[in-house]
Amino acid sequence: MEQKCSAVIIGVGPDQGLGASLAKFFSGKGLHVFIAGRSEDKLHNIAEKIRQTGGTVSTVLADATVERDVAHLFKMVQLDAQSIEIAAYNVDSNIPSPLLEMDTETFTKLWRQNCLGAFFFGKEAVKAMKVKQKGTLFFTGATASLRAKPPFTAFASAKAGLRALAQGMAREFSPQGIHVVHTIIDGVIDGERARNQFPDYVKAKGKDGLLQLDAIAETYWAIHKQHPSAWTHELDLRPFKEPF
């Protein structure tokens, strides 16, 4: 059976979110997209929009922190005879909490979502990509990947762990043809979450003060298309107005 080329994205939620934007962008490049997340309604909404533009898509209900869910996601790809070109771990969860007020459950929850789930996803993606010794594996990081700042210490520790995971995987699997990439989103994405949770901040940033979803997706695609003699492992993306 001839294999088709696909992209697998976990962490697909609202229409105006990075997971959905990556799915729509990769679909527009001719890839069949597998989109996974915890909300069946949101997945079906994104799938319908992809189909309306002529793309092909499969939805898989999955919690990234549950190992069997992630294994099931990649089993669905295998059953559909798909060759994975791109896999993107786009799960991002943050809970502000001063350290002395933080309970173990909160700390562990953030680690499971931002780091442990990435291990589950990355392991399955690499196993699938090793068959043809090619593919790009993206891990979406944040400013906190590089520095911890209260009240986001737990989030930062998890994102730093994600960064270390990506580095180790890149060093282990790059020689086998698998391009492992860690992207640092150093700023606020202009999406549904930001506009609902802190609209005043969004307004204050003004034109081009937030990262645009399509611009991020274009960058991911450009990294995927890099020649193997000049691969990028880590890159940071921020609006030109953003201090750093």
Tab-separated table of C-alpha atoms in Angstrom:
chain	number	residue	atom	x	y	z
A	1	MET	CA	0.000	0.000	0.000
A	2	GLU	CA	1.335	3.419	-0.970
A	3	GLN	CA	1.907	5.619	2.035
A	4	LYS	CA	0.503	9.118	2.221
A	5	CYS	CA	2.267	11.983	3.938
A	6	SER	CA	0.823	13.414	7.113
A	7	ALA	CA	1.239	15.798	10.012
A	8	VAL	CA	0.266	14.857	13.571
A	9	ILE	CA	-0.593	17.690	15.961
A	10	ILE	CA	-1.607	17.278	19.589
A	11	GLY	CA	-2.912	20.203	21.585
A	12	VAL	CA	-5.530	21.337	19.057
A	13	GLY	CA	-8.178	23.458	20.728
A	14	PRO	CA	-9.860	26.702	19.664
A	15	ASP	CA	-10.026	27.852	16.067
A	16	GLN	CA	-7.858	30.861	16.920
A	17	GLY	CA	-5.098	28.829	18.536
A	18	LEU	CA	-1.672	27.623	17.442
A	19	GLY	CA	-2.603	23.937	17.193
A	20	ALA	CA	-5.499	24.667	14.853
A	21	SER	CA	-3.441	27.112	12.808
A	22	LEU	CA	-0.646	24.572	12.328
A	23	ALA	CA	-3.191	21.968	11.250
A	24	LYS	CA	-4.801	24.279	8.697
A	25	PHE	CA	-1.425	25.457	7.381
A	26	PHE	CA	0.032	21.960	6.985
A	27	SER	CA	-3.176	20.808	5.330
A	28	GLY	CA	-2.804	23.653	2.852
A	29	LYS	CA	0.624	22.274	1.980
A	30	GLY	CA	-0.938	18.967	0.953
A	31	LEU	CA	-0.453	16.929	4.114
A	32	HIS	CA	-3.199	14.835	5.641
A	33	VAL	CA	-3.477	16.116	9.218
A	34	PHE	CA	-4.230	14.136	12.338
A	35	ILE	CA	-5.466	16.512	15.012
A	36	ALA	CA	-5.693	15.460	18.652
A	37	GLY	CA	-7.012	17.106	21.774
A	38	ARG	CA	-9.364	16.685	24.712
A	39	SER	CA	-12.408	18.445	23.249
A	40	GLU	CA	-14.336	16.506	20.625
A	41	ASP	CA	-16.391	19.570	19.673
A	42	LYS	CA	-13.308	21.704	19.053
A	43	LEU	CA	-11.635	18.982	17.011
A	44	HIS	CA	-14.700	18.543	14.808
A	45	ASN	CA	-14.943	22.314	14.316
A	46	ILE	CA	-11.353	22.528	13.071
A	47	ALA	CA	-11.769	19.405	10.943
A	48	GLU	CA	-14.806	20.864	9.209
A	49	LYS	CA	-12.912	24.075	8.381
A	50	ILE	CA	-10.041	22.054	6.938
A	51	ARG	CA	-12.400	20.022	4.777
A	52	GLN	CA	-14.122	23.188	3.552
A	53	THR	CA	-10.799	24.336	2.083
A	54	GLY	CA	-10.175	20.999	0.353
A	55	GLY	CA	-7.914	19.452	2.959
A	56	THR	CA	-8.081	16.008	4.522
A	57	VAL	CA	-8.095	15.440	8.245
A	58	SER	CA	-8.612	12.804	10.943
A	59	THR	CA	-9.607	13.611	14.518
A	60	VAL	CA	-8.433	11.642	17.547
A	61	LEU	CA	-9.676	12.363	21.045
A	62	ALA	CA	-6.599	12.196	23.262
A	63	ASP	CA	-5.173	13.506	26.507
A	64	ALA	CA	-1.455	14.093	26.033
A	65	THR	CA	-0.755	13.139	29.658
A	66	VAL	CA	-2.234	9.651	29.213
A	67	GLU	CA	0.303	7.325	27.612
A	68	ARG	CA	-2.265	4.961	26.110
A	69	ASP	CA	-4.054	7.908	24.458
A	70	VAL	CA	-0.853	9.022	22.759
A	71	ALA	CA	-0.057	5.463	21.681
A	72	HIS	CA	-3.585	5.170	20.258
A	73	LEU	CA	-3.097	8.397	18.286
A	74	PHE	CA	-0.047	7.036	16.492
A	75	LYS	CA	-1.710	3.662	16.018
A	76	MET	CA	-4.455	5.465	14.090
A	77	VAL	CA	-1.800	7.015	11.860
A	78	GLN	CA	-0.243	3.619	11.258
A	79	LEU	CA	-3.579	1.979	10.487
A	80	ASP	CA	-4.245	4.646	7.891
A	81	ALA	CA	-0.910	3.839	6.207
A	82	GLN	CA	0.417	7.320	6.801
A	83	SER	CA	4.057	8.385	6.643
A	84	ILE	CA	4.623	11.153	9.198
A	85	GLU	CA	6.422	14.208	7.854
A	86	ILE	CA	5.685	16.465	10.821
A	87	ALA	CA	4.719	15.832	14.427
A	88	ALA	CA	4.022	18.800	16.703
A	89	TYR	CA	3.611	18.779	20.467
A	90	ASN	CA	1.653	21.925	21.101
A	91	VAL	CA	0.248	21.320	24.584
A	92	ASP	CA	0.658	24.417	26.725
A	93	SER	CA	-0.856	24.848	30.168
A	94	ASN	CA	-0.016	27.495	32.727
A	95	ILE	CA	-1.320	28.161	36.232
A	96	PRO	CA	0.080	31.175	38.114
A	97	SER	CA	0.863	30.339	41.724
A	98	PRO	CA	3.360	31.788	44.228
A	99	LEU	CA	5.656	29.025	45.405
A	100	LEU	CA	4.532	28.923	49.048
A	101	GLU	CA	0.901	28.792	47.973
A	102	MET	CA	1.453	26.053	45.414
A	103	ASP	CA	0.326	22.526	46.156
A	104	THR	CA	1.898	19.339	44.860
A	105	GLU	CA	-1.059	18.649	42.593
A	106	THR	CA	-0.602	21.930	40.714
A	107	PHE	CA	3.135	21.444	40.287
A	108	THR	CA	2.677	17.869	39.090
A	109	LYS	CA	-0.173	18.760	36.739
A	110	LEU	CA	1.939	21.373	34.948
A	111	TRP	CA	4.863	18.964	34.661
A	112	ARG	CA	2.628	16.234	33.231
A	113	GLN	CA	1.086	18.558	30.634
A	114	ASN	CA	4.185	20.446	29.562
A	115	CYS	CA	6.884	17.787	29.893
A	116	LEU	CA	5.720	14.217	30.526
A	117	GLY	CA	3.186	14.343	27.690
A	118	ALA	CA	5.960	15.542	25.396
A	119	PHE	CA	7.967	12.450	26.305
A	120	PHE	CA	5.023	10.195	25.403
A	121	PHE	CA	4.437	12.045	22.128
A	122	GLY	CA	8.088	12.373	21.138
A	123	LYS	CA	8.794	8.694	21.782
A	124	GLU	CA	5.912	7.551	19.569
A	125	ALA	CA	6.769	10.072	16.846
A	126	VAL	CA	10.398	8.970	16.677
A	127	LYS	CA	9.429	5.295	16.492
A	128	ALA	CA	7.222	6.089	13.498
A	129	MET	CA	9.761	8.350	11.785
A	130	LYS	CA	12.682	5.939	12.187
A	131	VAL	CA	11.102	3.615	9.625
A	132	LYS	CA	11.991	6.020	6.802
A	133	GLN	CA	14.676	7.933	8.737
A	134	LYS	CA	13.042	11.300	8.140
A	135	GLY	CA	10.553	13.685	9.672
A	136	THR	CA	10.382	16.860	11.750
A	137	LEU	CA	9.372	16.786	15.407
A	138	PHE	CA	8.368	20.132	16.949
A	139	PHE	CA	8.096	20.933	20.649
A	140	THR	CA	6.501	24.295	21.379
A	141	GLY	CA	8.180	26.058	24.287
A	142	ALA	CA	7.789	29.454	25.912
A	143	THR	CA	9.739	32.325	27.448
A	144	ALA	CA	9.699	30.258	30.625
A	145	SER	CA	11.767	27.596	28.866
A	146	LEU	CA	14.771	29.857	29.465
A	147	ARG	CA	13.980	31.713	32.669
A	148	ALA	CA	11.778	31.203	35.702
A	149	LYS	CA	9.819	34.131	37.041
A	150	PRO	CA	7.248	34.065	39.834
A	151	PRO	CA	4.378	33.298	40.011
A	152	PHE	CA	5.158	30.884	37.167
A	153	THR	CA	7.944	28.825	38.743
A	154	ALA	CA	6.161	25.501	38.268
A	155	PHE	CA	5.385	26.275	34.634
A	156	ALA	CA	9.001	27.277	34.029
A	157	SER	CA	10.384	24.102	35.583
A	158	ALA	CA	8.159	22.041	33.289
A	159	LYS	CA	9.060	24.033	30.183
A	160	ALA	CA	12.771	23.814	31.054
A	161	GLY	CA	12.303	20.050	31.282
A	162	LEU	CA	10.655	20.072	27.860
A	163	ARG	CA	13.645	21.961	26.465
A	164	ALA	CA	16.062	19.408	27.935
A	165	LEU	CA	13.983	16.577	26.490
A	166	ALA	CA	14.122	18.175	23.043
A	167	GLN	CA	17.888	18.683	23.262
A	168	GLY	CA	18.509	15.096	24.232
A	169	MET	CA	16.259	13.778	21.487
A	170	ALA	CA	17.902	16.013	18.896
A	171	ARG	CA	21.351	14.743	19.796
A	172	GLU	CA	20.200	11.133	19.791
A	173	PHE	CA	18.038	11.078	16.675
A	174	SER	CA	19.367	13.765	14.326
A	175	PRO	CA	21.996	11.331	13.000
A	176	GLN	CA	19.088	9.024	12.127
A	177	GLY	CA	17.474	11.649	9.926
A	178	ILE	CA	14.912	13.006	12.403
A	179	HIS	CA	14.848	16.780	12.795
A	180	VAL	CA	13.949	17.660	16.404
A	181	VAL	CA	13.056	21.316	16.942
A	182	HIS	CA	12.339	23.351	20.084
A	183	THR	CA	10.573	26.656	19.457
A	184	ILE	CA	10.523	29.359	22.114
A	185	ILE	CA	7.398	31.492	21.840
A	186	ASP	CA	8.762	34.627	23.509
A	187	GLY	CA	5.657	36.766	23.624
A	188	VAL	CA	1.896	36.543	23.571
A	189	ILE	CA	0.114	34.831	20.697
A	190	ASP	CA	-2.744	36.755	19.138
A	191	GLY	CA	-5.343	34.073	19.692
A	192	GLU	CA	-8.556	33.276	21.486
A	193	ARG	CA	-6.918	32.648	24.851
A	194	ALA	CA	-5.192	36.020	25.050
A	195	ARG	CA	-8.175	37.984	23.762
A	196	ASN	CA	-10.514	36.343	26.280
A	197	GLN	CA	-8.243	36.323	29.322
A	198	PHE	CA	-6.454	39.684	29.079
A	199	PRO	CA	-8.077	41.902	26.420
A	200	ASP	CA	-6.609	45.110	27.856
A	201	TYR	CA	-3.091	43.754	27.448
A	202	VAL	CA	-3.843	42.741	23.867
A	203	LYS	CA	-5.158	46.232	23.110
A	204	ALA	CA	-2.133	47.892	24.713
A	205	LYS	CA	0.287	45.911	22.547
A	206	GLY	CA	-1.123	47.525	19.406
A	207	LYS	CA	-0.505	46.583	15.788
A	208	ASP	CA	1.942	43.691	15.364
A	209	GLY	CA	2.585	43.624	19.104
A	210	LEU	CA	1.464	40.000	19.378
A	211	LEU	CA	2.664	36.909	17.541
A	212	GLN	CA	0.394	36.172	14.585
A	213	LEU	CA	-0.746	32.576	14.217
A	214	ASP	CA	-0.141	32.278	10.478
A	215	ALA	CA	3.322	33.806	10.863
A	216	ILE	CA	4.266	31.160	13.423
A	217	ALA	CA	2.930	28.397	11.173
A	218	GLU	CA	4.952	29.738	8.242
A	219	THR	CA	8.086	29.613	10.384
A	220	TYR	CA	7.416	26.030	11.417
A	221	TRP	CA	7.028	25.084	7.769
A	222	ALA	CA	10.244	26.850	6.783
A	223	ILE	CA	12.141	24.957	9.486
A	224	HIS	CA	10.614	21.691	8.291
A	225	LYS	CA	11.838	22.385	4.761
A	226	GLN	CA	15.451	23.082	5.805
A	227	HIS	CA	18.214	21.152	4.069
A	228	PRO	CA	19.714	18.592	6.485
A	229	SER	CA	23.136	20.193	6.109
A	230	ALA	CA	21.821	23.301	7.894
A	231	TRP	CA	19.235	22.242	10.468
A	232	THR	CA	17.972	24.506	13.238
A	233	HIS	CA	17.349	22.849	16.585
A	234	GLU	CA	16.179	25.828	18.630
A	235	LEU	CA	14.751	29.180	17.610
A	236	ASP	CA	12.905	31.963	19.351
A	237	LEU	CA	9.998	33.906	17.926
A	238	ARG	CA	8.804	37.264	19.257
A	239	PRO	CA	7.146	40.427	17.949
A	240	PHE	CA	9.586	43.140	16.954
A	241	LYS	CA	8.152	45.314	19.763
A	242	GLU	CA	8.743	42.721	22.451
A	243	PRO	CA	11.603	43.530	24.901
A	244	PHE	CA	14.065	40.723	25.601
